[in-house]
Structure formats: structure tokens, C-alpha cells
CSV table of C-alpha atoms and ligand atoms in Angstrom, one decimal:
chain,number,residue,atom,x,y,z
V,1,UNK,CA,13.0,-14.4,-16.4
V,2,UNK,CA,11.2,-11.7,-17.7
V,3,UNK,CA,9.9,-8.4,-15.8
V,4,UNK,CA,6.2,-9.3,-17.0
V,5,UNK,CA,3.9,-7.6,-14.7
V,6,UNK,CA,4.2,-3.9,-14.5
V,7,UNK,CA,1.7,-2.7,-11.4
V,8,UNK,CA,0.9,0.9,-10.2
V,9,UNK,CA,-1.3,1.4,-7.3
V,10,UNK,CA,-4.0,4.5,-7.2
V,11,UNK,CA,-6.2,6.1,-4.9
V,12,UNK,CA,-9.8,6.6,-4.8
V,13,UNK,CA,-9.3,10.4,-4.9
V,14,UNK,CA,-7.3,9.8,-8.2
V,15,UNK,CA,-9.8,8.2,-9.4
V,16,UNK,CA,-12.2,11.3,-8.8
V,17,UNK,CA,-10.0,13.8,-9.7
V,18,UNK,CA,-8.0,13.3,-12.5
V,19,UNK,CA,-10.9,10.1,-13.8
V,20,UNK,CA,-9.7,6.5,-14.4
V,21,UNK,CA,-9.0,6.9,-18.1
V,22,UNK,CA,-6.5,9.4,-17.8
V,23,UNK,CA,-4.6,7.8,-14.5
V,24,UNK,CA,-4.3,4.5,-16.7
V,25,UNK,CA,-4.1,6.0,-20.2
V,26,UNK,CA,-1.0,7.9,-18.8
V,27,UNK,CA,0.1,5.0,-16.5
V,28,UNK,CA,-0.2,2.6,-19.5
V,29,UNK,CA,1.6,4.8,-22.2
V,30,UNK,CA,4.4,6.6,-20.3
V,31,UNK,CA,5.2,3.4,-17.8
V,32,UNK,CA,3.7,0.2,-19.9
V,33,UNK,CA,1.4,-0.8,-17.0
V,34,UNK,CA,-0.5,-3.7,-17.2
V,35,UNK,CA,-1.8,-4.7,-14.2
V,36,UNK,CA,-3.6,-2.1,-12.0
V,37,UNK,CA,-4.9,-1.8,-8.1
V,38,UNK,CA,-6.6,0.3,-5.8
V,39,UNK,CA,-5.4,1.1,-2.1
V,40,UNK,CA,-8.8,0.4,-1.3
V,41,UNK,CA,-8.3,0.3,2.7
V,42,UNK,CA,-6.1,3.6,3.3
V,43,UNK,CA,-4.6,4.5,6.7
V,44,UNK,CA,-4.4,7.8,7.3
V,45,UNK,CA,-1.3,9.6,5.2
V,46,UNK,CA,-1.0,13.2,3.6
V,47,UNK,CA,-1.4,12.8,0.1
V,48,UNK,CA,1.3,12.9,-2.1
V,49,UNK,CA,3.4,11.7,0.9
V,50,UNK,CA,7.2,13.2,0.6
V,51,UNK,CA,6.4,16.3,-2.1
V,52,UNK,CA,4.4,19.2,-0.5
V,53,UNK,CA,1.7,19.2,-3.5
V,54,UNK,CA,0.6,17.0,-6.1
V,55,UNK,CA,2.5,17.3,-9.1
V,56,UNK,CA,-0.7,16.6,-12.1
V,57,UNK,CA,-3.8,16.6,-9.9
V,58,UNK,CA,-6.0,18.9,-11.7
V,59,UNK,CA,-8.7,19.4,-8.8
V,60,UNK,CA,-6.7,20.0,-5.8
V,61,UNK,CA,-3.0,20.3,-4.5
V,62,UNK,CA,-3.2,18.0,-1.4
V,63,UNK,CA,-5.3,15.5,-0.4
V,64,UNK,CA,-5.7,14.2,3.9
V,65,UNK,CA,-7.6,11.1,3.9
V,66,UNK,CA,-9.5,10.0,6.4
V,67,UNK,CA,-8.2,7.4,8.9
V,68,UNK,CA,-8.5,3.7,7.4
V,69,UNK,CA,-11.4,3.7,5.4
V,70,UNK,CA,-12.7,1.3,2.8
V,71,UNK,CA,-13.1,2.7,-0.8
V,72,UNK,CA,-15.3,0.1,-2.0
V,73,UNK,CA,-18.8,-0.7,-1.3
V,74,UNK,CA,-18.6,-3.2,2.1
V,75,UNK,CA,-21.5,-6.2,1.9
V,76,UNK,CA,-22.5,-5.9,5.5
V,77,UNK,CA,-24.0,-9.7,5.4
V,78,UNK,CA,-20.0,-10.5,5.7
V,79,UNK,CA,-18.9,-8.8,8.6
V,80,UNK,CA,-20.7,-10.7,11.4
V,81,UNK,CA,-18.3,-9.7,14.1
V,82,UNK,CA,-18.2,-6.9,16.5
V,83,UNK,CA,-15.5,-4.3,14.3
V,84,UNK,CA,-17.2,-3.1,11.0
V,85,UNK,CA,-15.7,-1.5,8.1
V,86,UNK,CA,-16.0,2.3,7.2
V,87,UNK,CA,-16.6,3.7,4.3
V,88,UNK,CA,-15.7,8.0,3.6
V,89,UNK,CA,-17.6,10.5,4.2
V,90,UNK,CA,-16.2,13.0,2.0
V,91,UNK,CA,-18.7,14.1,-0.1
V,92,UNK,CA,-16.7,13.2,-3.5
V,93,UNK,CA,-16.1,9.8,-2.7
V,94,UNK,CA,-19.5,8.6,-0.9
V,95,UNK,CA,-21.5,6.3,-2.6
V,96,UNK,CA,-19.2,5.0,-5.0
V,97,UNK,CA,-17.3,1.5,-5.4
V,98,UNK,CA,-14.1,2.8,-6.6
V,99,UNK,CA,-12.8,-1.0,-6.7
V,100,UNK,CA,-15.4,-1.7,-9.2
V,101,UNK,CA,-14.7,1.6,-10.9
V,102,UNK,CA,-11.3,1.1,-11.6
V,103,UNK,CA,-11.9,-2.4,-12.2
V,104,UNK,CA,-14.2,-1.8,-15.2
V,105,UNK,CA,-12.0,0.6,-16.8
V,106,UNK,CA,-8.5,-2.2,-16.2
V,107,UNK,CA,-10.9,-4.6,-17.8
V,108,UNK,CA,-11.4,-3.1,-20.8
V,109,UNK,CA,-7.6,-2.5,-21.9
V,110,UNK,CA,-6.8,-6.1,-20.7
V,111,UNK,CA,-5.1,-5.6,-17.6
V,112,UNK,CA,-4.6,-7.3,-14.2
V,113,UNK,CA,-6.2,-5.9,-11.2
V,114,UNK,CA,-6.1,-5.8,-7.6
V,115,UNK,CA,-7.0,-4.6,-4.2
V,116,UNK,CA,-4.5,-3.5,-1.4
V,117,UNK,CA,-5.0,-3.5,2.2
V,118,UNK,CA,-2.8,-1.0,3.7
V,119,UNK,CA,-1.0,-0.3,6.7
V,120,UNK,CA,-4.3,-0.2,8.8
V,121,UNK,CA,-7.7,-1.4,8.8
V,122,UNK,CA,-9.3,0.7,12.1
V,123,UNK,CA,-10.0,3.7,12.6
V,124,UNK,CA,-7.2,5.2,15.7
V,125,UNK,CA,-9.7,7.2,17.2
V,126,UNK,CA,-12.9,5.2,17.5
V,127,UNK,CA,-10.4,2.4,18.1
V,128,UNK,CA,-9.2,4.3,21.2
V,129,UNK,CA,-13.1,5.3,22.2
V,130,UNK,CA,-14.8,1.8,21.0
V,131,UNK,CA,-12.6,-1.2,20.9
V,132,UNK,CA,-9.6,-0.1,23.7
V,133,UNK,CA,-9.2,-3.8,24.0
V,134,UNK,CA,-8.2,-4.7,20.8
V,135,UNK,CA,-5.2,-2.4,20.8
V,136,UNK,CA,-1.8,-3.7,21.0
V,137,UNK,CA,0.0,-3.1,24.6
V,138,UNK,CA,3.5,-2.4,25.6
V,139,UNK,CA,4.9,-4.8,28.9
V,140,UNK,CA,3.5,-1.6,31.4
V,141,UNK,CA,-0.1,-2.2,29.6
V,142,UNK,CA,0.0,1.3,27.5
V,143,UNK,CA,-1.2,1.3,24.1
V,144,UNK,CA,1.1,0.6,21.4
V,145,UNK,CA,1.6,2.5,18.1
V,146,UNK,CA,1.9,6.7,17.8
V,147,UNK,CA,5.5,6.5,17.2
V,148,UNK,CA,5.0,4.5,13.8
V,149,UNK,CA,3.4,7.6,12.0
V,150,UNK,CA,3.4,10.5,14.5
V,151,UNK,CA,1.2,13.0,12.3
V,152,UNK,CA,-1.4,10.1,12.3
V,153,UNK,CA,-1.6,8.9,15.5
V,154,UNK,CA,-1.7,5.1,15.2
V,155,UNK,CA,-3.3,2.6,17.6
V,156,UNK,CA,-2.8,-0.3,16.3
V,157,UNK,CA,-4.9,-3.5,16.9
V,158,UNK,CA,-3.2,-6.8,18.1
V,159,UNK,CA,-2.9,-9.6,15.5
V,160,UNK,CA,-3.4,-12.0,18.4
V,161,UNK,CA,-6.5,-10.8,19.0
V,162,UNK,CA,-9.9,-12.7,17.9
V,163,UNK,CA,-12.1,-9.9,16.8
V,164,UNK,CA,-9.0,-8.7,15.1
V,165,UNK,CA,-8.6,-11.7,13.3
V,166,UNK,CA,-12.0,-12.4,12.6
V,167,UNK,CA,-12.5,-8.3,10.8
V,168,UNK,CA,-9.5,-9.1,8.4
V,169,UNK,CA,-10.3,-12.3,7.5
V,170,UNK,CA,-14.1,-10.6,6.6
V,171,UNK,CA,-12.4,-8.0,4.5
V,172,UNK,CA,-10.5,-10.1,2.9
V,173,UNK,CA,-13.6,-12.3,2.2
V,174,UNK,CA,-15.7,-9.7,0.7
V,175,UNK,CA,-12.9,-8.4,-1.4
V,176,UNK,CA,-12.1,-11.7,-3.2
V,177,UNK,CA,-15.9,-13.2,-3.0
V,178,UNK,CA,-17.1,-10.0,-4.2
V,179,UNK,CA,-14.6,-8.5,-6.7
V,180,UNK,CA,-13.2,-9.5,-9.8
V,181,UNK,CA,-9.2,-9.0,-8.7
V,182,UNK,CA,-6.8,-11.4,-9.1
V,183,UNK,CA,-4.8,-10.4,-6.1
V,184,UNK,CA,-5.3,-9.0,-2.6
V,185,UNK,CA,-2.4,-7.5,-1.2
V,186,UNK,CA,-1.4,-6.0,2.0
V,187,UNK,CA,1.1,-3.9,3.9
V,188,UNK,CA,-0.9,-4.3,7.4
V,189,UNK,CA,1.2,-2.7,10.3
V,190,UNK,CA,2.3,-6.1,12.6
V,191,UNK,CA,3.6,-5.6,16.1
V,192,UNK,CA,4.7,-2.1,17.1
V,193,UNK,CA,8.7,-2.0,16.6
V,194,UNK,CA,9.1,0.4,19.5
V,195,UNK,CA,11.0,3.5,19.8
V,196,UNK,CA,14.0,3.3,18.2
V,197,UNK,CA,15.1,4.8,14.0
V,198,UNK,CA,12.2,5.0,12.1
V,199,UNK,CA,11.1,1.3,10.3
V,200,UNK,CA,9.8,2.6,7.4
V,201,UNK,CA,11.4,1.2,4.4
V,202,UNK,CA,13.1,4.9,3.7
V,203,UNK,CA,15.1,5.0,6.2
V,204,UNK,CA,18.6,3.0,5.3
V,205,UNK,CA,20.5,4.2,8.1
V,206,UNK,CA,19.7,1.5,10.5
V,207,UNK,CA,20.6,2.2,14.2
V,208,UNK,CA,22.7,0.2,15.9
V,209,UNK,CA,21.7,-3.7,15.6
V,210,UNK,CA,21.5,-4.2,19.3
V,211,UNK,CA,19.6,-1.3,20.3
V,212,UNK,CA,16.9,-1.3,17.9
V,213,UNK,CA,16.4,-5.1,19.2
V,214,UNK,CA,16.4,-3.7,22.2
V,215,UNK,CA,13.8,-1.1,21.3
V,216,UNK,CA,11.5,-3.9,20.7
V,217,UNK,CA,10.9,-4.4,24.1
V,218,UNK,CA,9.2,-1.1,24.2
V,219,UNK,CA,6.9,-2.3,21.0
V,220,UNK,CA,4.3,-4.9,21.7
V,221,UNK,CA,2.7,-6.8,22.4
V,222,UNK,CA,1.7,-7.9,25.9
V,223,UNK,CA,-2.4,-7.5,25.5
V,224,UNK,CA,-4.8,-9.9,27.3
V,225,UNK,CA,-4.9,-12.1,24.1
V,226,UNK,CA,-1.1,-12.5,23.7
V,227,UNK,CA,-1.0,-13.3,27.4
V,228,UNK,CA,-3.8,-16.3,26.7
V,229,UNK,CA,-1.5,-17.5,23.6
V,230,UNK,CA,1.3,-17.7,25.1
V,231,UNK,CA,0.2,-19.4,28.3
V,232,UNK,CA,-1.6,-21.5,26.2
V,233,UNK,CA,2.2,-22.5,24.0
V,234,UNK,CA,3.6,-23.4,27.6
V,235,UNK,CA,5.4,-20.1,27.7
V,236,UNK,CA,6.1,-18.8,31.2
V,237,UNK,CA,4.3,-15.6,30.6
V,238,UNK,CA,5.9,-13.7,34.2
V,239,UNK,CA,9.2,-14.9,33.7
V,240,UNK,CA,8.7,-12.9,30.2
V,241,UNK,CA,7.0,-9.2,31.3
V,242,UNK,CA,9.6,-9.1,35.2
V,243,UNK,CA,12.9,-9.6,32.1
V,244,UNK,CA,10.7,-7.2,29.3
V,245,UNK,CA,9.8,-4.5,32.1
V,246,UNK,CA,13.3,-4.2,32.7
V,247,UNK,CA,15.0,-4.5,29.3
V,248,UNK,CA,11.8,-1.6,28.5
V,249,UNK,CA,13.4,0.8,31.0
V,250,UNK,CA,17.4,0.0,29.9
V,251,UNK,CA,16.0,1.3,26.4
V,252,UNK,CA,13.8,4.1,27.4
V,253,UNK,CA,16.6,5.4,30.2
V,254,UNK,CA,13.0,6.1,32.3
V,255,UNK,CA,14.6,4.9,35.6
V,256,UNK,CA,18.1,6.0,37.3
V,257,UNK,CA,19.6,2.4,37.6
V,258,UNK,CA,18.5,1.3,33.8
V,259,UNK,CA,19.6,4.5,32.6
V,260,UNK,CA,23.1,4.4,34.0
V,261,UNK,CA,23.0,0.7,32.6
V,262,UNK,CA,22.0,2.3,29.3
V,263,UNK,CA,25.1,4.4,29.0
V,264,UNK,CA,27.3,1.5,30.2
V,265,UNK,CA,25.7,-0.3,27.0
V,266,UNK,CA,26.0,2.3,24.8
V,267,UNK,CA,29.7,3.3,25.6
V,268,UNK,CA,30.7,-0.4,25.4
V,269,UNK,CA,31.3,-3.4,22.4
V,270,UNK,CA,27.9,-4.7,23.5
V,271,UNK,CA,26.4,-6.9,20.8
V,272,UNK,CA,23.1,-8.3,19.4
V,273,UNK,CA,24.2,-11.6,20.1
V,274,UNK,CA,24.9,-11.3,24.0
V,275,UNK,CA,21.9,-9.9,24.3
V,276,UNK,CA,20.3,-12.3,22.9
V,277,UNK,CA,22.2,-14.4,24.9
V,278,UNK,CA,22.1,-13.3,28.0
V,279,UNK,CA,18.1,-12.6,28.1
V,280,UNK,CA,16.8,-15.9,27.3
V,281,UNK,CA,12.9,-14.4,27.7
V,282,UNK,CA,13.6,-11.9,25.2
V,283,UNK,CA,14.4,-14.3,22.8
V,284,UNK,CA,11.6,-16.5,23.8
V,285,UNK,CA,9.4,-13.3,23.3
V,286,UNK,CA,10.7,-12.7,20.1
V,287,UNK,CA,10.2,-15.8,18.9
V,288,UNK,CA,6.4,-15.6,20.0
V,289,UNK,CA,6.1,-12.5,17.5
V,290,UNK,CA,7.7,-14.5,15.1
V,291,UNK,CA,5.4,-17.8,15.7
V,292,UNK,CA,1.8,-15.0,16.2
V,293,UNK,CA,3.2,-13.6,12.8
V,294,UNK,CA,3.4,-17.1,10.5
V,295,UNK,CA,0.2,-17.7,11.8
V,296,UNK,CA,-1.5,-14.6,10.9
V,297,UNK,CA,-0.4,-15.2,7.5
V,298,UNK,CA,-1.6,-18.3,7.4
V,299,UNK,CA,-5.5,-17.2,8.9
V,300,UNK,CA,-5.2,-14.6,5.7
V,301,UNK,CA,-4.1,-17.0,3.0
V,302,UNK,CA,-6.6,-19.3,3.9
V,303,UNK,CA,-9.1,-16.9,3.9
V,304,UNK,CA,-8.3,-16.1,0.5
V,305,UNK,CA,-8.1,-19.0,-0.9
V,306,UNK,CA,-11.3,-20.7,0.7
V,307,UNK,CA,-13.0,-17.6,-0.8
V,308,UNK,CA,-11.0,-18.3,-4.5
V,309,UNK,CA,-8.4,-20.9,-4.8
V,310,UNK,CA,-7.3,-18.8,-7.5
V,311,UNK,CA,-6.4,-15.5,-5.7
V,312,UNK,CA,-2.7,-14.3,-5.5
V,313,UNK,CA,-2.5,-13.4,-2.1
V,314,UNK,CA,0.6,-10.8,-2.3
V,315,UNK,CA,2.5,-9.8,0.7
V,316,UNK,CA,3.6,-6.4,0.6
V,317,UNK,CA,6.7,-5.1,2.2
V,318,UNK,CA,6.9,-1.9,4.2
V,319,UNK,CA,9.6,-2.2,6.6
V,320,UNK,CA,13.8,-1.8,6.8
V,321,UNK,CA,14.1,-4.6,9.5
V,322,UNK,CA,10.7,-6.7,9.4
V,323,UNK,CA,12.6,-9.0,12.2
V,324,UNK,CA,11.8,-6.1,14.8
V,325,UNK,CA,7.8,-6.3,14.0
V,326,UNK,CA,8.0,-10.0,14.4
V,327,UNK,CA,8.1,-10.5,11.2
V,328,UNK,CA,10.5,-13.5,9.5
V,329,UNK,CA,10.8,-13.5,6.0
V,330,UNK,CA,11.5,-17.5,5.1
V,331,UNK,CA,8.6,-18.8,7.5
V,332,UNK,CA,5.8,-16.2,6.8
V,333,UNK,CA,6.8,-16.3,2.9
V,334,UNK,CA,5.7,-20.1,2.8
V,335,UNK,CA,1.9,-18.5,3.0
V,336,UNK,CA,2.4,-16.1,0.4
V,337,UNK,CA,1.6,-16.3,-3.5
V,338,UNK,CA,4.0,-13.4,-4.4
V,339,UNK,CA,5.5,-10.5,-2.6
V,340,UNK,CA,5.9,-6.9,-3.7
V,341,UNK,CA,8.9,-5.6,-2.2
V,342,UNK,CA,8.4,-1.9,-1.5
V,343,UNK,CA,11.5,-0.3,-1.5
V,344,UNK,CA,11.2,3.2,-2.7
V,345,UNK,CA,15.2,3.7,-1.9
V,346,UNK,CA,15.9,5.1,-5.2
V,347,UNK,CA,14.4,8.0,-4.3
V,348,UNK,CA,17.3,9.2,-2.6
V,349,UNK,CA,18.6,9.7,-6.2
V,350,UNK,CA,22.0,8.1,-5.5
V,351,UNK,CA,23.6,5.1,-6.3
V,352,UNK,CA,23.7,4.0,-2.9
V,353,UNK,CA,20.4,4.2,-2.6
V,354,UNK,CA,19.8,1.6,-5.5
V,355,UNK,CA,22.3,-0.5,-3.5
V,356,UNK,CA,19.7,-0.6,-0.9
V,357,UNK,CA,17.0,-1.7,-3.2
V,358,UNK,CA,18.9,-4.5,-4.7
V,359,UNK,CA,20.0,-5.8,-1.1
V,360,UNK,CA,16.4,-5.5,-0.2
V,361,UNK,CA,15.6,-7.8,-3.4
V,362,UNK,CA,18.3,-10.1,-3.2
V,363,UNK,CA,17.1,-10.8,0.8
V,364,UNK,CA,13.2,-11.2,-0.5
V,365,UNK,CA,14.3,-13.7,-3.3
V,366,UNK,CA,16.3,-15.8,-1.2
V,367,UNK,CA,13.1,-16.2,1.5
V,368,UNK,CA,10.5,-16.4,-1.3
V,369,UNK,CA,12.2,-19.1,-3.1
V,370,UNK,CA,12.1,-18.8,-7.1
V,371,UNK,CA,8.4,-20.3,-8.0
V,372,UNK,CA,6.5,-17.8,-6.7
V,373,UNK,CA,6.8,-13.9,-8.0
V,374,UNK,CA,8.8,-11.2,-6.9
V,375,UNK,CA,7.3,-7.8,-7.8
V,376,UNK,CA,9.9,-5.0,-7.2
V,377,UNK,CA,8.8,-1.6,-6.4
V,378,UNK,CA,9.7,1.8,-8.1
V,379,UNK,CA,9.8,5.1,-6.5
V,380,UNK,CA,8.2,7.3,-9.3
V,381,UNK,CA,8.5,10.1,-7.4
V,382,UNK,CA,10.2,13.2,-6.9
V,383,UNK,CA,13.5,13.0,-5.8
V,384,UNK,CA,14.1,9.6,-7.5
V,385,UNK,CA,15.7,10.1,-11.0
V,386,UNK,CA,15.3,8.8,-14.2
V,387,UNK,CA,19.0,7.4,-13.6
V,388,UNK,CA,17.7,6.2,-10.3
V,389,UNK,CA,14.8,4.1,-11.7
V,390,UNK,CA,16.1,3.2,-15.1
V,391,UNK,CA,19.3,1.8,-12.4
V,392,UNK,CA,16.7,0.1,-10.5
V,393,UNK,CA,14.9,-1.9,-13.0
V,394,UNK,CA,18.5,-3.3,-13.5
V,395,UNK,CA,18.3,-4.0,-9.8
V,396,UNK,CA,15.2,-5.5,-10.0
V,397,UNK,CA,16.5,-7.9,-13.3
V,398,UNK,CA,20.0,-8.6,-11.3
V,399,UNK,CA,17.7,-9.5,-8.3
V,400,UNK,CA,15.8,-12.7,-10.6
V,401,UNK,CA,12.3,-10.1,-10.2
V,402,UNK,CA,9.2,-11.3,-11.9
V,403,UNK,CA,7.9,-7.5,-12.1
V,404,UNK,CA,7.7,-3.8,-11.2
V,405,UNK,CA,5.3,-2.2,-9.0
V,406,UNK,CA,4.9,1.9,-8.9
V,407,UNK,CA,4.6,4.1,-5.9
V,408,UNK,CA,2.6,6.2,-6.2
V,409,UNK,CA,1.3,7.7,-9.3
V,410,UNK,CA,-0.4,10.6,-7.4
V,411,UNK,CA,3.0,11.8,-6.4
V,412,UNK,CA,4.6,10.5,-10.2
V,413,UNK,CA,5.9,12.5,-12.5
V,414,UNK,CA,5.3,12.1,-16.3
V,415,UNK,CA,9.3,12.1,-16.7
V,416,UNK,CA,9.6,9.5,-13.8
V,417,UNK,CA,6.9,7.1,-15.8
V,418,UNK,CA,8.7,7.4,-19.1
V,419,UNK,CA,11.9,6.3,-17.3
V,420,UNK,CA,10.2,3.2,-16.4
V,421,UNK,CA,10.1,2.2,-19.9
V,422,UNK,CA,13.3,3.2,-20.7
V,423,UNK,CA,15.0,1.0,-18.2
V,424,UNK,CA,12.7,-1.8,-19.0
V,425,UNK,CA,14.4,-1.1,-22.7
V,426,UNK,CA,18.1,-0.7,-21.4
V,427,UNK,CA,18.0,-3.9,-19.2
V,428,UNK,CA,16.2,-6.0,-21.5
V,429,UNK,CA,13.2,-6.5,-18.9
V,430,UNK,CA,10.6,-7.6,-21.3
V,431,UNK,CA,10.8,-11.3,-22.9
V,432,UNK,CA,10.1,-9.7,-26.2
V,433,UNK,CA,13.8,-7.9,-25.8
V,434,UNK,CA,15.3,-11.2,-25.9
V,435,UNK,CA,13.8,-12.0,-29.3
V,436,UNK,CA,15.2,-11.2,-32.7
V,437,UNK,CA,14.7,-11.9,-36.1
V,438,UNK,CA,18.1,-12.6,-38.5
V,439,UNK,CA,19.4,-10.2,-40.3
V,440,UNK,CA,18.0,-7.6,-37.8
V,441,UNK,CA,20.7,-6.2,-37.0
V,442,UNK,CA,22.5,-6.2,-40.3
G,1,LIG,ZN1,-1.5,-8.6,21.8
């Protein structure tokens, strides 16, 4: 099959700065991209995120968004619950619909378009002031989430949790009811991994399998709602937090007898599958996560689709080991219209990096099944090389992708875009590759 869509996301501040035409003229003629969205519900992330300054903005050299706000223009008759959108207020964004805006422009040269929620949809702040409840808790009942982005300062909200559930649903409503995209797709944050190696999908070096599961026991979540859902499945919910309370300590070393225990562990042949094992309300727990996860994908695609049976609802990626948010790849897949796998590993300009990316591919096939698409990511950044992403577009053909998908054109260089298309060339990505007239090659 063909690489047919090529996507690039861009920011509302690209939009302002550099103006749509140029973002997609250059997107379009360097990268051949054809289908275009807008992170149009931005957590809160130093713009360009691994270079220091932007290489081609002409207005300023970094950008620091504010804390999950939405960049188009919210229809308050659709958020009837108690958590309401926010829109900026920066003075160059204000007042404009920059989904619309980019919309209009992706129109007119005949492309696809789209809207991403990303990793989080509250503000951390007046989450922490107005809506304490909502936040996701650890097994001691602390607030879950500043070690997934330091800098930023996460809280981040519990998908068990009603008003939760009933804001996302509302923003996905308005952006399909309301909006001419044909997908919606999002990165949302699930539960809180706990302290262990960074999740983020950059980081290959994963720690050792059975302390990061044993991490997640200092990750959430163990809010008031979670409690009610689980009582309500027949879990026993006490048997659960007295085994979580101490596996939380054995992780964290925060007591004398679980730290001792902890270096027992850690100079020992332990394994992920005794622990498993051998804590049978871990694994109980973990499945919960798993179970609250399926379902939360399933409240989202029906959303979508009751506002547009039409809508691709596309699950973007943003993890090294999804298992430890709760997240199972072959049970939540079955909700999703495509997936967008957002491995940005060639960016470690290796080879082994692009050994990462194709793992990461091959494991998202094999869950999505082959009907629906596979979009594969790009890191067109610096520190990726046009060897790197010319290399990974042959990962992304060997992997049975459907497409390509660039991060992030504020941080792309012109180089890195032209590379796109010249690995689409080398690999024979485009169906039109495969066709040829006799006596062409004479
Ligand atoms: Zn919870």
C-alpha cells in the first residue's frame, strides 16, 4: 500500500507569525503535504520543543504558550457542564478561530484537514484552585502528574471522572459539529505513569521492566471516582490501596523496611512476571487502568461519531511503554479509525534510532489490524537527518504504513522537509512510483 496521506501539524502562533500561506506553501512544496491540522488544544510546552530557537519564524525566536488553551472559537451552548474551555489571551491570537483559518487556506489547495487535542485539555493551575477534585490521585491521595513535564507542572484530570468525561466529549462535539475536519485526533495524557524513566516517546532506553511497573504504583489513579468504579466492577477496592500503599513505598525507598526491600529487589534476578505474580491486586489494578482506558476511548469515539458518522477519530501515540498509563494497544485500538504513531526517534540521527521507530510501527500495526490507517510520524527537526528521515519513510513502508505525519514544522528545517520527499522517492512511497509506461526506461 501506498504512503498516501502526508500530514503536518501547526500551531496557532504559526499561523500568526509566519501566515498560513507560507506554513503550507512551504509544507506543500518542500514535504508534499496534503492533509493539514491544527494543535488546536495545546498543553503547555516551550515552543520549538528540543532546539533553543525557532529555526524560520520571522516574528520571534521562542514562543511559551499558555497552559491548555483552545485555539479556535468555543460555542459555549455546547459545554453545559461545570469545566469550560479557554481560549488565549495573548493579544496576537485573541479573537481569532485559527481552526477555521487554517481550514480555509487547506481548502483551497485541496487538502485534508484536522484538529488535534493534545496532551491536556485543563488548565494545571486553575485546575489546582477550581476543580481539585477532578485531579487524578496517587494511593496516599496526593495529586498525580508534575513529574510528566516538570517545567509545566501538570495536574492531570482523572479519566474516570464524570465532569472529566463529560468536558471532552463537549470538545470533541463542537469540534466535529462545528468544523469542517475530517479527523479529530488526540495525544490526551491517560493515567500518570509514576516516577520512574521518562515515558515520553524520546526516550528508548527503557528502565528496567519490573521497576518501571513497579513505578506505576506511584502513578494513579486512586481518586473518589476510580474508587466508585471499581467498587461498582466488584473489585475489593482495600485489598487494592493496603497492597498499592506498600508496593508505592518499595518504589519510592520513602520508608526504612521498603527501602531495604528495594535494594534486595534491585540487587537481585527479580522479574516482571513474579511480580506480577506475587501481587495479585497489582495486577487486578492494572487491569482496571486497562478496562477505565478501553472505555474512555469508547465515550470519545462515540462522541465523534454521533456528532459525524464520517469523522476519523485518530489516536495519537505519545508514549515509550503505553502499558504503564493503562493503556493496551489491541483493546483500545478496536475504537479507533486510524492511529498516528508519534515516534520522533529519528531524531537521534542514528540508525538505531530508526530501529526504534520501526519496532514502534511494527507493534502499532499488529494492534491496529490492517483496515484501518497507520500514519507514521517524522521528526523534521533538528538533530534528525535527512539520512534519518529518508531511512524512516523506509521504516514506515517496511512497517505496511498508510502515511506520514510531521513534527513539528515550527521546529522544521527547509532541508529536513525536502528529505521527506526524497525518501518518499527512494522507497517508492507514492502509488504513482509503482506506475510506468513501456519503453520508459529504454
Ligand atoms: Zn481517578
Amino acid at each position: 500500500m501506498a504512503l498516501s496521506e502526508i500530514a503536518a501539524s501547526l500551531y496557532a502562533w504559526d499561523l500568526a507569525d509566519e501566515t498560513v500561506e507560507r506554513c503550507l506553501d512551504n509544507l506543500q512544496g518542500l514535504a508534499g503535504v496534503n492533509s493539514a491540522y491544527l494543535v488546536g488544544l495545546m498543553h503547555k510546552e516551550k515552543r520549538p520543543l528540543h532546539a533553543r530557537f525557532y529555526p524560520h519564524n520571522p516574528v520571534r525566536k521562542y514562543y511559551a504558550p499558555e497552559d491548555s488553551r483552545v485555539y479556535w472559537t468555543p460555542r459555549a451552548d455546547v459545554y453545559t457542564g461545570r469545566i469550560k474551555p479557554l481560549q488565549s489571551d495573548r493579544d496576537f491570537l485573541s479573537g481569532t478561530d485559527w481552526l477555521d483559518h487554517l481550514i480555509g487556506e487547506a481548502r483551497s489547495r485541496g487538502m485534508k484537514t484536522g484538529c488535534e487535542i493534545s496532551h491536556t485539555i485543563i488548565d494545571a493551575q486553575i485546575a489546582r484552585e477550581q476543580f481539585p477534585d477532578v485531579l487524578q490521585r496517587d494511593v496516599f491521595g496526593n495529586t498525580v502528574g508534575p513529574f510528566e513535564a516538570r517545567e509545566a507542572q501538570r495536574a492531570l484530570p482523572c479519566l474516570n471522572n464524570p465532569d472529566v468525561q463529560e468536558y471532552l466529549v463537549s470538545l470533541i462535539r463542537d469540534l466535529v459539529l462545528n468544523h469542517d475536519i475530517d479527523y479529530i485526533q488526540t495525544c490526551l495524557v491517560m493515567f500518570g505513569s509514576g516516577y520512574s524513566a521518562s515515558n515520553t516517546l524520546n526516550s528508548t532506553v527503557a528502565s528496567a521492566g519490573w521497576s518501571a511497573l513497579l513505578a506505576t504504583t506511584t502513578g494513579g489513579c486512586f481518586c473518589d471516582s476510580c474508587k466508585r468504579k471499581a467498587i461498582a466492577e466488584g473489585l475489593d477496592w482495600d485489598d487494592i490501596v493496603h497492597e498499592l500503599r506498600h508496593l508505592n513505598l518499595v518504589s519510592s525507598g520513602r520508608d526504612l523496611e521498603e527501602a531495604h526491600e528495594a535494594q534486595l529487589l534491585r540487587e537481585s534476578n527479580y522479574s516482571e512476571g513474579e511480580l506480577l505474580l506475587e501481587n495479585t491486586a497489582l495486577t487486578t489494578w492494572l487491569q482496571f487502568r486497562r478496562r477505565s482506558v478501553d472505555e474512555l476511548f469508547k465515550l470519545v469515539t462515540e462522541a465523534a461519531h454521533d456528532a459525524r458518522p464520517g469523522i476519523d477519530f485518530r489516536y495519537n501515540t505519545y508514549m515509550a511503554q503505553p502499558e504503564l498509563a493503562g493503556l493496551n494497544f489491541t483493546s483500545a485500538f478496536s475504537y479507533v479509525d486510524s492511529v498516528r504513531e508519534s515516534d520522533y526517534s529519528d531524531q537521534l540521527g542514528t540508525p538505531e534510532g530508526v530501529a526504534v521507530k520501526r519496532a514502534k510501527l511494527m507493534k502499532a500495526r499488529r494492534a491496529l489490524g490492517y483496515e484501518k490507517p497507520l500514519i507514521a510520524a517524522l521528526g523534521v527537526r533538528p538533530n534528525a537527518t535527512s539520512e534519518t528521515l529518508r531511512n524512516s519513510v523506509r521504516a514506515a513502508v517496511e512497517a505496511g504504513c498508510d502515511g506520514l505525519s510531521l513534527g513539528h514544522y515550527d521546529g522544521a528545517t527547509m532541508e529536513r522537509l525536502r528529505a521527506v520527499t526524497d525518501g518518499m522517492r527512494q522507497w517508492e512511497g507514492a502509488e504513482s512510483d509503482w506506475i510506468h509506461a513501456p519503453g520508459e526506461y529504454a
